[in-house]
Coordinates of C-alpha atoms and ligand atoms in Angstrom, one line a residue:
Chain A
M1 CA 141.4 103.8 166.0
N2 CA 145.2 103.7 165.7
R3 CA 146.8 104.4 169.1
Y4 CA 149.1 107.3 169.7
N5 CA 152.4 106.4 171.3
A6 CA 156.1 107.2 171.2
F7 CA 156.8 104.4 168.7
R8 CA 154.3 105.8 166.2
L9 CA 155.7 109.3 166.7
I10 CA 159.2 108.2 165.8
R11 CA 158.0 106.0 162.9
E12 CA 155.9 108.9 161.4
G13 CA 158.8 111.2 161.9
L14 CA 161.0 109.0 159.8
T15 CA 158.5 108.4 157.1
G16 CA 157.3 111.9 156.3
Q17 CA 154.3 112.1 158.7
K18 CA 152.2 110.4 156.0
G19 CA 150.6 107.7 158.1
W20 CA 148.4 109.7 160.4
E21 CA 144.7 109.4 159.8
P22 CA 142.1 112.0 160.8
A23 CA 141.4 111.8 164.6
W24 CA 137.7 111.2 164.0
R25 CA 135.7 110.1 161.0
S26 CA 133.6 112.8 159.5
P27 CA 130.7 111.1 157.7
A28 CA 129.5 113.2 154.8
E29 CA 125.8 112.9 155.8
P30 CA 124.0 111.7 158.9
R31 CA 122.4 108.2 158.5
P32 CA 118.6 108.2 158.3
S33 CA 118.2 106.7 161.7
Y34 CA 120.2 106.2 165.0
D35 CA 119.5 104.6 168.3
A36 CA 120.2 108.0 169.9
V37 CA 121.1 111.5 168.8
V38 CA 123.2 113.8 170.9
I39 CA 122.7 117.4 170.0
G40 CA 125.8 119.6 170.7
G41 CA 129.4 118.7 170.1
G42 CA 130.8 120.5 173.1
G43 CA 132.7 118.7 175.9
H44 CA 129.6 117.4 177.6
G45 CA 127.9 116.2 174.4
L46 CA 131.0 114.3 173.2
A47 CA 131.6 112.8 176.6
T48 CA 127.9 111.7 176.7
A49 CA 128.3 110.0 173.3
Y50 CA 131.6 108.4 174.3
Y51 CA 130.1 106.9 177.5
L52 CA 126.9 105.8 175.7
A53 CA 129.1 103.8 173.3
K54 CA 131.6 102.6 175.8
E55 CA 129.5 101.8 178.9
H56 CA 126.1 101.1 177.4
G57 CA 127.1 99.5 174.1
M58 CA 125.1 102.2 172.1
T59 CA 127.4 102.6 169.1
N60 CA 124.7 103.4 166.5
I61 CA 124.5 107.0 167.7
A62 CA 125.5 110.4 166.4
V63 CA 126.6 113.7 167.7
I64 CA 125.1 116.6 165.7
E65 CA 127.0 119.9 166.0
K66 CA 125.9 123.1 164.3
G67 CA 129.4 124.5 163.9
W68 CA 132.7 122.7 164.6
I69 CA 133.0 120.5 167.6
G70 CA 134.4 122.7 170.4
S71 CA 133.2 126.0 168.8
G72 CA 131.0 126.7 171.8
N73 CA 132.0 127.1 175.4
A74 CA 134.2 124.0 175.3
G75 CA 136.6 126.0 173.1
R76 CA 136.2 129.3 175.0
N77 CA 136.5 128.4 178.7
T78 CA 139.5 128.9 181.0
T79 CA 139.6 125.2 182.1
I80 CA 139.6 125.6 185.8
I81 CA 138.9 122.3 187.5
R82 CA 137.9 121.9 191.1
S83 CA 135.3 120.0 193.1
N84 CA 135.2 122.0 196.4
Y85 CA 131.4 122.8 196.3
L86 CA 129.5 123.1 199.5
Y87 CA 126.5 120.8 199.1
D88 CA 126.6 117.0 199.1
E89 CA 124.9 116.8 195.7
S90 CA 127.4 119.1 194.0
A91 CA 130.4 117.5 195.7
A92 CA 129.2 114.1 194.4
I93 CA 129.0 115.1 190.8
Y94 CA 132.1 117.4 190.6
N95 CA 134.2 114.9 192.5
H96 CA 133.0 112.1 190.2
A97 CA 134.3 114.3 187.4
L98 CA 137.6 115.0 189.1
D99 CA 138.1 111.3 189.6
L100 CA 137.5 110.7 185.9
W101 CA 139.8 113.6 184.8
K102 CA 142.7 111.9 186.7
G103 CA 142.7 108.9 184.3
L104 CA 141.2 110.5 181.3
G105 CA 144.3 111.2 179.2
R106 CA 145.3 107.6 179.5
E107 CA 141.7 106.3 178.9
L108 CA 141.3 108.4 175.7
N109 CA 144.9 107.9 174.6
F110 CA 145.1 111.6 174.1
N111 CA 147.2 114.1 176.1
I112 CA 144.7 116.4 177.7
M113 CA 147.5 118.2 179.5
M114 CA 145.8 117.7 182.9
S115 CA 147.7 119.6 185.5
H116 CA 146.7 119.3 189.1
R117 CA 148.4 122.5 190.1
G118 CA 146.0 123.5 192.9
V119 CA 143.2 126.0 193.1
L120 CA 143.2 128.9 195.6
N121 CA 140.0 130.6 196.6
L122 CA 140.9 133.9 198.4
A123 CA 139.2 135.3 201.5
H124 CA 139.3 139.1 202.0
D125 CA 137.3 139.6 205.1
E126 CA 136.2 137.8 208.3
G127 CA 132.8 136.9 207.0
E128 CA 134.2 135.4 203.8
A129 CA 137.0 133.5 205.8
R130 CA 134.4 132.0 208.0
Q131 CA 132.3 130.9 205.1
L132 CA 135.3 129.4 203.3
K133 CA 136.4 127.5 206.4
R134 CA 132.9 126.1 206.7
R135 CA 133.2 125.0 203.1
V136 CA 136.6 123.3 203.8
E137 CA 134.9 121.3 206.6
A138 CA 132.0 120.3 204.4
N139 CA 134.3 119.3 201.6
R140 CA 136.3 117.1 203.9
L141 CA 133.2 115.3 205.1
N142 CA 132.5 114.6 201.4
G143 CA 136.0 113.3 200.7
V144 CA 136.9 116.4 198.7
D145 CA 140.5 117.5 199.3
A146 CA 140.4 120.9 200.9
E147 CA 142.5 122.9 203.3
W148 CA 142.6 126.3 204.8
L149 CA 145.8 128.4 204.3
E150 CA 146.9 131.2 206.6
P151 CA 148.4 134.3 204.9
D152 CA 152.0 133.1 205.1
E153 CA 151.0 129.8 203.6
V154 CA 149.1 131.6 200.8
K155 CA 152.2 133.6 199.9
K156 CA 154.3 130.4 199.9
F157 CA 151.9 128.6 197.6
C158 CA 151.4 131.5 195.3
P159 CA 154.5 133.8 195.5
P160 CA 153.4 136.5 193.0
I161 CA 150.4 137.4 195.1
N162 CA 150.3 140.8 196.9
M163 CA 149.7 140.2 200.6
A164 CA 150.1 143.8 201.6
P165 CA 147.6 144.7 204.3
S166 CA 147.2 148.1 202.8
I167 CA 145.4 147.1 199.6
R168 CA 141.8 147.8 199.2
Y169 CA 140.7 144.2 199.9
P170 CA 143.6 142.5 201.6
V171 CA 144.0 138.8 201.4
I172 CA 143.5 137.2 204.9
G173 CA 143.7 133.6 203.9
A174 CA 142.5 131.1 201.3
T175 CA 141.2 127.6 200.7
L176 CA 143.3 125.3 198.6
Q177 CA 142.2 122.3 196.6
R178 CA 145.5 120.6 195.6
S179 CA 143.9 118.2 193.2
G180 CA 142.2 121.1 191.3
G181 CA 143.9 122.6 188.3
T182 CA 143.6 123.1 184.6
N183 CA 143.8 121.1 181.3
R184 CA 143.7 121.7 177.6
H185 CA 140.1 122.3 176.4
D186 CA 140.6 121.4 172.7
A187 CA 142.5 118.3 173.6
V188 CA 139.5 117.1 175.7
V189 CA 137.1 117.8 172.8
W190 CA 139.3 116.1 170.3
G191 CA 140.2 113.2 172.6
Y192 CA 136.5 112.4 173.3
A193 CA 135.6 112.8 169.6
R194 CA 138.4 110.5 168.5
A195 CA 137.5 107.8 171.1
A196 CA 133.8 108.0 170.4
S197 CA 134.4 107.8 166.7
G198 CA 136.6 104.9 167.3
L199 CA 133.7 103.1 169.0
G200 CA 131.4 103.8 166.0
V201 CA 129.8 107.1 166.9
D202 CA 129.1 109.4 163.9
I203 CA 130.3 113.0 164.5
I204 CA 128.4 115.3 162.2
E205 CA 129.6 118.9 162.1
Q206 CA 128.1 121.9 160.3
C207 CA 124.6 120.4 160.9
E208 CA 122.1 122.2 163.0
V209 CA 119.1 120.6 164.7
T210 CA 116.1 122.8 163.8
E211 CA 113.2 120.8 165.1
I212 CA 112.6 117.9 167.6
L213 CA 110.0 115.6 166.1
T214 CA 107.5 114.1 168.4
E215 CA 104.3 112.0 168.2
K216 CA 101.9 111.8 171.1
G217 CA 104.5 113.2 173.6
T218 CA 107.2 110.9 172.5
V219 CA 110.4 111.7 170.5
T220 CA 110.5 110.2 167.0
G221 CA 113.5 112.1 165.5
V222 CA 115.1 115.4 164.7
Q223 CA 115.0 117.7 161.7
T224 CA 118.4 119.1 160.8
T225 CA 119.8 121.4 158.2
R226 CA 121.0 118.2 156.5
G227 CA 117.8 116.2 156.6
A228 CA 115.6 114.4 159.0
I229 CA 116.9 111.7 161.3
N230 CA 114.7 109.1 163.0
T231 CA 115.6 108.3 166.6
P232 CA 113.8 107.3 169.8
K233 CA 116.2 109.2 172.1
V234 CA 117.4 112.8 171.9
A235 CA 120.1 113.9 174.3
C236 CA 120.2 117.7 174.3
V237 CA 123.5 119.2 175.4
T238 CA 123.6 122.6 173.8
A239 CA 124.8 124.8 176.6
A240 CA 123.9 128.4 175.4
H241 CA 121.0 127.1 173.4
T242 CA 119.4 125.0 176.1
S243 CA 116.3 127.1 176.2
V244 CA 116.1 127.4 172.5
M245 CA 116.0 123.6 172.1
A246 CA 113.6 123.1 175.0
N247 CA 111.3 125.6 173.4
M248 CA 111.1 123.2 170.4
V249 CA 109.1 120.7 172.5
G250 CA 107.2 123.4 174.4
L251 CA 109.3 123.0 177.5
R252 CA 110.0 126.0 179.7
L253 CA 113.3 126.1 181.7
P254 CA 114.7 128.3 184.4
V255 CA 117.8 128.9 182.3
E256 CA 119.1 132.3 181.1
S257 CA 122.0 132.8 178.6
H258 CA 124.6 135.4 179.5
P259 CA 127.9 136.5 178.0
L260 CA 131.0 135.3 179.8
Q261 CA 134.3 136.7 178.8
A262 CA 138.0 135.8 179.2
L263 CA 141.3 137.2 178.1
V264 CA 144.9 136.2 177.9
S265 CA 148.1 138.2 178.2
E266 CA 151.2 137.9 176.1
P267 CA 153.2 134.8 177.0
V268 CA 155.8 135.2 179.7
K269 CA 158.0 132.8 181.6
P270 CA 156.4 130.7 184.4
V271 CA 155.3 133.1 187.1
M272 CA 151.9 131.7 188.2
P273 CA 152.2 128.3 189.8
C274 CA 148.5 127.7 190.6
V275 CA 145.0 128.9 189.8
C276 CA 144.0 131.8 192.0
M277 CA 140.4 133.1 192.3
S278 CA 138.8 135.7 194.3
N279 CA 135.0 136.0 194.7
A280 CA 135.0 139.3 196.5
V281 CA 137.0 141.3 194.0
H282 CA 135.8 139.1 191.2
V283 CA 138.7 137.9 189.1
Y284 CA 140.8 134.8 188.6
M285 CA 144.0 133.9 186.9
S286 CA 146.2 131.0 185.9
Q287 CA 149.0 130.5 183.5
S288 CA 148.8 128.3 180.4
D289 CA 151.7 126.1 179.3
K290 CA 152.3 128.5 176.5
G291 CA 153.0 131.2 179.1
E292 CA 149.9 133.3 178.7
L293 CA 148.2 134.5 181.8
V294 CA 144.5 133.3 181.5
I295 CA 142.2 135.8 183.2
G296 CA 138.5 135.8 183.8
A297 CA 135.7 137.0 186.0
G298 CA 131.9 136.9 186.2
I299 CA 129.1 137.1 183.6
D300 CA 127.8 140.2 181.9
P301 CA 124.5 140.9 183.6
Y302 CA 122.2 140.9 180.6
L303 CA 121.1 138.0 178.3
S304 CA 122.8 137.7 175.0
Y305 CA 123.7 134.9 172.5
T306 CA 126.3 137.1 170.7
Q307 CA 129.4 135.4 172.3
R308 CA 130.8 138.8 173.3
G309 CA 130.5 141.0 176.3
S310 CA 131.2 144.6 177.5
M311 CA 134.3 146.5 178.2
D312 CA 133.3 147.6 181.7
I313 CA 133.5 144.0 182.9
I314 CA 137.1 143.7 181.7
E315 CA 138.1 147.1 183.2
H316 CA 136.7 146.0 186.5
Q317 CA 138.5 142.7 186.6
M318 CA 141.8 144.1 185.4
A319 CA 141.7 146.7 188.2
S320 CA 141.2 144.0 190.8
L321 CA 143.9 141.8 189.2
K322 CA 146.4 144.6 189.2
E323 CA 146.0 145.1 192.9
L324 CA 146.3 141.3 193.7
F325 CA 149.1 140.8 191.2
P326 CA 150.9 144.1 190.6
F327 CA 153.3 142.6 188.1
V328 CA 150.6 142.3 185.5
S329 CA 150.3 146.0 185.1
R330 CA 153.0 146.2 182.4
L331 CA 151.8 143.1 180.5
R332 CA 149.9 143.5 177.2
L333 CA 146.7 141.6 176.6
M334 CA 146.7 139.5 173.5
R335 CA 143.2 138.2 173.0
Q336 CA 139.8 138.7 174.5
W337 CA 136.7 136.7 173.7
G338 CA 133.3 135.7 175.0
G339 CA 131.1 132.7 175.2
T340 CA 127.4 132.3 176.1
V341 CA 126.7 130.5 179.3
D342 CA 123.4 129.0 180.4
V343 CA 122.8 129.9 184.0
C344 CA 120.4 128.3 186.4
P345 CA 118.9 130.3 189.3
D346 CA 120.5 127.9 191.9
A347 CA 123.9 127.8 190.0
S348 CA 123.5 124.0 189.6
P349 CA 123.0 122.1 186.4
I350 CA 120.0 120.3 184.9
I351 CA 120.5 116.6 184.1
S352 CA 117.0 115.4 183.5
K353 CA 114.3 113.6 181.8
T354 CA 111.5 115.8 180.5
P355 CA 107.7 115.5 180.1
V356 CA 108.5 114.4 176.5
D357 CA 109.5 110.7 176.4
G358 CA 112.9 110.3 174.9
F359 CA 113.9 113.9 175.2
Y360 CA 116.7 114.4 177.8
V361 CA 118.3 117.7 178.8
N362 CA 121.8 118.3 180.1
G363 CA 122.5 122.0 180.6
G364 CA 122.4 125.0 182.8
W365 CA 126.0 124.5 183.8
G366 CA 126.5 128.2 183.7
T367 CA 130.0 129.6 184.2
G368 CA 131.5 126.4 185.6
G369 CA 130.6 123.3 183.6
W370 CA 134.0 122.6 182.1
K371 CA 135.3 120.9 185.3
A372 CA 132.3 118.6 185.2
T373 CA 132.7 117.4 181.6
P374 CA 133.6 113.8 182.2
G375 CA 131.2 113.3 185.2
S376 CA 128.4 115.1 183.4
G377 CA 128.8 112.9 180.3
H378 CA 129.1 109.8 182.3
V379 CA 125.9 110.2 184.4
F380 CA 123.9 111.7 181.5
A381 CA 124.8 108.7 179.3
D382 CA 123.6 106.5 182.1
L383 CA 120.3 108.4 182.2
V384 CA 119.8 108.4 178.5
A385 CA 120.6 104.6 178.2
R386 CA 118.5 103.5 181.2
D387 CA 115.8 106.2 181.3
E388 CA 116.4 106.5 185.0
P389 CA 118.8 108.9 186.8
N390 CA 121.5 107.3 188.9
A391 CA 122.2 108.6 192.4
I392 CA 124.6 111.3 191.3
A393 CA 122.2 112.7 188.6
A394 CA 119.0 112.4 190.6
P395 CA 119.2 115.7 192.5
F396 CA 119.6 117.7 189.2
T397 CA 116.1 117.2 187.7
I398 CA 114.0 120.0 186.3
D399 CA 111.4 119.1 189.0
R400 CA 113.5 120.6 191.7
F401 CA 112.3 124.1 190.7
V402 CA 108.8 122.9 191.5
S403 CA 109.5 120.9 194.6
G404 CA 111.9 123.5 196.0
A405 CA 114.7 121.0 196.5
L406 CA 117.3 123.4 194.9
V407 CA 121.0 122.8 195.1
A408 CA 121.7 126.4 195.9
E409 CA 125.4 126.8 195.2
H410 CA 125.1 130.5 194.2
G411 CA 126.4 132.0 197.4
A412 CA 127.9 128.8 198.7
A413 CA 130.5 127.7 196.4
A414 CA 132.3 130.7 195.0
V415 CA 130.3 131.9 192.0
A416 CA 133.2 131.9 189.6
H417 CA 133.6 128.7 187.7
Chain B
M1 CA 129.2 146.9 174.6
F2 CA 126.2 149.0 173.8
V3 CA 124.9 152.4 174.4
I4 CA 121.3 152.7 175.8
K5 CA 119.0 155.6 175.1
C6 CA 117.5 156.3 178.5
P7 CA 114.0 157.8 178.0
N8 CA 114.8 160.5 180.5
C9 CA 118.5 161.2 180.0
G10 CA 119.3 160.2 176.4
E11 CA 122.2 158.1 175.2
R12 CA 124.4 156.7 178.0
D13 CA 127.0 154.0 178.3
L14 CA 125.7 150.5 179.2
S15 CA 127.8 150.6 182.4
E16 CA 125.5 153.2 183.9
F17 CA 122.5 150.8 183.8
S18 CA 121.6 147.9 185.9
Y19 CA 119.7 145.0 184.6
G20 CA 116.2 143.9 185.6
G21 CA 115.8 140.7 183.5
E22 CA 112.8 139.6 181.6
A23 CA 110.0 142.2 181.4
H24 CA 106.2 141.7 181.7
I25 CA 106.4 139.0 184.4
S26 CA 103.9 140.1 187.0
R27 CA 103.3 138.6 190.4
P28 CA 100.1 136.6 190.2
E29 CA 97.3 138.1 192.3
W30 CA 95.5 134.9 193.1
R31 CA 98.4 133.5 195.0
D32 CA 96.5 131.5 197.7
E33 CA 95.2 129.0 195.2
M34 CA 98.5 128.6 193.3
S35 CA 100.0 125.2 192.7
D36 CA 103.8 124.6 193.1
T37 CA 104.0 124.3 189.3
E38 CA 102.5 127.8 188.9
W39 CA 104.8 129.2 191.5
A40 CA 107.7 127.7 189.7
E41 CA 106.6 129.3 186.5
F42 CA 106.5 132.7 188.1
V43 CA 109.6 132.5 190.2
F44 CA 112.0 130.5 188.0
M45 CA 110.9 129.8 184.4
R46 CA 112.1 132.2 181.8
T47 CA 111.7 132.7 178.0
N48 CA 115.4 133.3 177.3
P49 CA 114.8 133.7 173.5
K50 CA 117.4 134.0 170.8
G51 CA 115.9 136.9 169.1
V52 CA 113.6 139.7 170.2
F53 CA 113.5 140.0 174.0
A54 CA 111.6 142.3 176.3
E55 CA 113.7 143.3 179.3
R56 CA 113.8 145.8 182.1
W57 CA 116.6 148.2 182.8
N58 CA 117.3 150.8 185.5
H59 CA 119.4 153.9 184.9
A60 CA 121.2 153.3 188.1
A61 CA 123.9 155.9 187.7
G62 CA 121.5 158.5 186.2
C63 CA 117.8 159.2 186.7
R64 CA 117.4 155.9 188.6
R65 CA 114.2 155.1 186.8
W66 CA 113.1 151.9 185.3
F67 CA 112.1 151.3 181.7
N68 CA 111.5 148.5 179.2
M69 CA 113.6 147.7 176.2
L70 CA 113.3 145.4 173.2
R71 CA 116.6 144.0 172.2
N72 CA 117.7 141.3 169.8
T73 CA 119.7 138.9 171.8
A74 CA 121.2 137.3 168.7
T75 CA 122.9 140.6 167.7
D76 CA 122.5 143.0 170.7
D77 CA 120.6 145.4 168.4
I78 CA 118.4 147.7 170.5
L79 CA 115.0 147.8 168.8
A80 CA 112.8 149.9 171.1
V81 CA 112.7 151.6 174.5
Y82 CA 109.3 152.0 176.1
G83 CA 107.8 152.8 179.5
M84 CA 107.0 150.5 182.4
G85 CA 103.5 149.3 182.1
E86 CA 103.4 149.8 178.4
E87 CA 103.0 147.1 175.8
P88 CA 106.0 146.3 173.6
P89 CA 105.8 148.0 170.2
E90 CA 106.0 146.1 166.9
V91 CA 109.5 145.8 165.6
T92 CA 111.5 144.1 162.9
A93 CA 114.8 142.4 163.7
N94 CA 117.8 140.8 162.0
L95 CA 117.1 137.3 163.1
P96 CA 119.0 134.1 162.6
A97 CA 117.7 132.0 159.8
T98 CA 117.5 128.9 162.0
P99 CA 116.7 128.6 165.8
S100 CA 120.3 128.2 166.9
G101 CA 121.8 129.9 163.9
E102 CA 123.7 133.1 163.9
A103 CA 122.5 136.4 162.5
A104 CA 124.6 137.9 159.7
I105 CA 125.9 140.6 162.0
G106 CA 126.6 140.9 165.7
S107 CA 127.6 137.4 166.5
G108 CA 131.1 136.2 167.5
N109 CA 130.4 132.7 166.2
D110 CA 131.7 132.7 162.6
E111 CA 131.6 128.9 162.5
A112 CA 127.8 128.8 162.4
K113 CA 127.0 132.1 160.7
V114 CA 124.5 132.4 157.9
I115 CA 125.7 135.0 155.5
D116 CA 123.1 135.7 152.8
A117 CA 123.9 136.5 149.3
G118 CA 123.0 140.2 149.7
D119 CA 125.5 140.7 152.5
A120 CA 128.2 138.9 150.5
A121 CA 127.6 141.2 147.5
D122 CA 127.9 144.3 149.8
G123 CA 131.2 143.0 150.9
G124 CA 129.7 142.5 154.3
G125 CA 131.4 140.0 156.7
G126 CA 132.3 136.5 155.7
A127 CA 133.2 133.4 157.7
Ligands
FAD501 C1 134.9 132.5 179.0 C2 134.4 131.3 179.7 C3 135.2 130.8 180.8 C4 134.8 129.6 181.4 N1 135.7 129.1 182.4 C5 135.4 128.0 183.0 C6 136.3 127.4 183.9 O1 137.3 128.0 184.2 N2 135.9 126.2 184.6 C7 134.7 125.6 184.3 O2 134.5 124.6 184.9 N3 133.9 126.1 183.4 C8 134.2 127.3 182.7 N4 133.3 127.8 181.8 C9 132.0 127.1 181.5 C10 132.1 125.9 180.5 O3 132.8 126.3 179.4 C11 130.8 125.4 180.1 O4 130.0 125.1 181.3 C12 130.8 124.0 179.4 O5 131.8 124.1 178.4 C13 129.5 123.8 178.7 O6 129.4 122.5 178.2 P1 129.8 122.1 176.7 O7 131.3 122.0 176.6 O8 129.1 120.9 176.3 O9 129.3 123.4 175.9 P2 129.5 123.9 174.4 O10 130.9 123.7 174.0 O11 129.0 125.3 174.3 O12 128.6 122.9 173.6 C14 127.3 123.1 173.1 C15 127.3 122.9 171.6 O13 126.0 122.8 171.1 C16 126.0 123.3 169.8 N5 124.6 123.5 169.4 C17 123.8 124.5 169.9 N6 122.6 124.4 169.3 C18 122.7 123.4 168.4 C19 121.7 122.9 167.5 N7 120.5 123.4 167.4 N8 122.1 121.8 166.7 C20 123.4 121.3 166.8 N9 124.3 121.8 167.7 C21 123.9 122.9 168.5 C22 126.9 124.5 169.9 O14 127.4 124.9 168.6 C23 128.0 124.0 170.9 O15 129.1 123.5 170.2 C24 133.6 128.9 181.1 C25 132.8 129.4 180.0 C26 133.2 130.6 179.3 C27 132.4 131.1 178.2
ZN502 ZN1 118.2 158.1 182.9

């Protein structure tokens, strides 16, 4: 892997940009066997492969992706990053991810446009304020940076917000995580792919896994649209299709796949200095470096794999947004799209071994898995390599739905992303 | 966005309905003897298929009655509407050619779409 740096940029600029090589190798066909196969070339799958190669020396591995890498939720999300979850188990994994995000651009030698611009979670009534303050305290005990802002401090931190007491759901305060923010989703996907490929990982696109091959309850390989591959370890990181894949080995999961939509406005000059989200009126907004306001809300209620949702969800969130940020009313929206998110009943992920030896599942991240990408890949690689979960991954087994040891973040940690 | 044909009120906008999730999951009657695994199956485990799915809907802003529906979750095609307590009828659906594949219509994921020759000849969508 040739490193990217200012010197190369200048040299290529002077020599007709002819010396760049593809960021990652694209082998024409998968090899007949690998030490491990990662299914799914989203952020989590690529991160898993990268850490398997880098930290566990497993370089004879492949990432198998049915479309293009990043064509799933990795390329469709709104990149909000934070770690201010209520419970210890969640704080551990999301904060682990946040720590890794901080050095990731440098580590991957790829500009992931990480911006720690701060994330506000608004409170609109006394009950919500009390709950958010409790979360701030819990966060602090877990070493997560968190503070409570009074209304004047909210206005100072986020000047375009409407603090009028006369609006339907007035803002009475907010939590702030200063280390939260956004980054560039494609850059993360490409950066992980390039770094993994540089370590020897094969990235096979346009290849779908259609069957998990097992013998006596143990994985022996996968069948794909481009032939069979022998492998003793299959790491399944397919987000929307988590249940579909689990079904191939007869495993039932508590996951449901819902549409989740987002939209962007036409680009404008910098107006929005932070990420601002409201649980109660269900909308959030940030501004990309291109100037587009990036807007989203919650899932569509029904299950669907179509990667598109319904208009009423958009109408709802735009009405809320207009009241919180009146200046948006005259902006045009440029694009709207949907992804399919794999939701667990306790709004926490599954990072787990399964009853089938050699078949590992990482999924159920729902509406908020982007922020966890490096942490998820890091602990999942560890699980796949050692066949034992480490302390961060251990609470997220499938068994928790039987034992009852749920990590119930649904009400606790601000549903939205 | 889709329009649902309520068995009582006729065609109405999706936004009038509220969702009841997977259909035909009934509370086990022999609950005293149930193991934790069996409870987990009833409370948490779901089929979540990509393809034909039986689900419950309530016409919340209309007659406020529940009904069942068969919908193809790969395309959002509505295949049948039937009453609570009834068995799902036989239907045919436009299914993806592979388990995680995309059906020829109704999916936003052009990267992984299977377009068969028939569609192409009709001038139907292309990736
Ligand atoms: C609109 C939207 C907004 C979001 N906003 C945020 C946010 O602000 N913050 C946040 O933290 N999270 C957010 N999320 C959630 C986040 O995007 C996901 O939790 C996360 O990206 C999922 O992990 P992934 O990147 O690996 O998934 P994906 O990118 O979906 O990767 C899964 C991959 O598996 C592939 N695949 C599936 N089946 C097969 C098969 N059989 N064979 C081979 N490949 C297969 C798919 O093609 C796909 O590329 C958002 C999601 C959406 C849709
Ligand atoms: Zn009705």
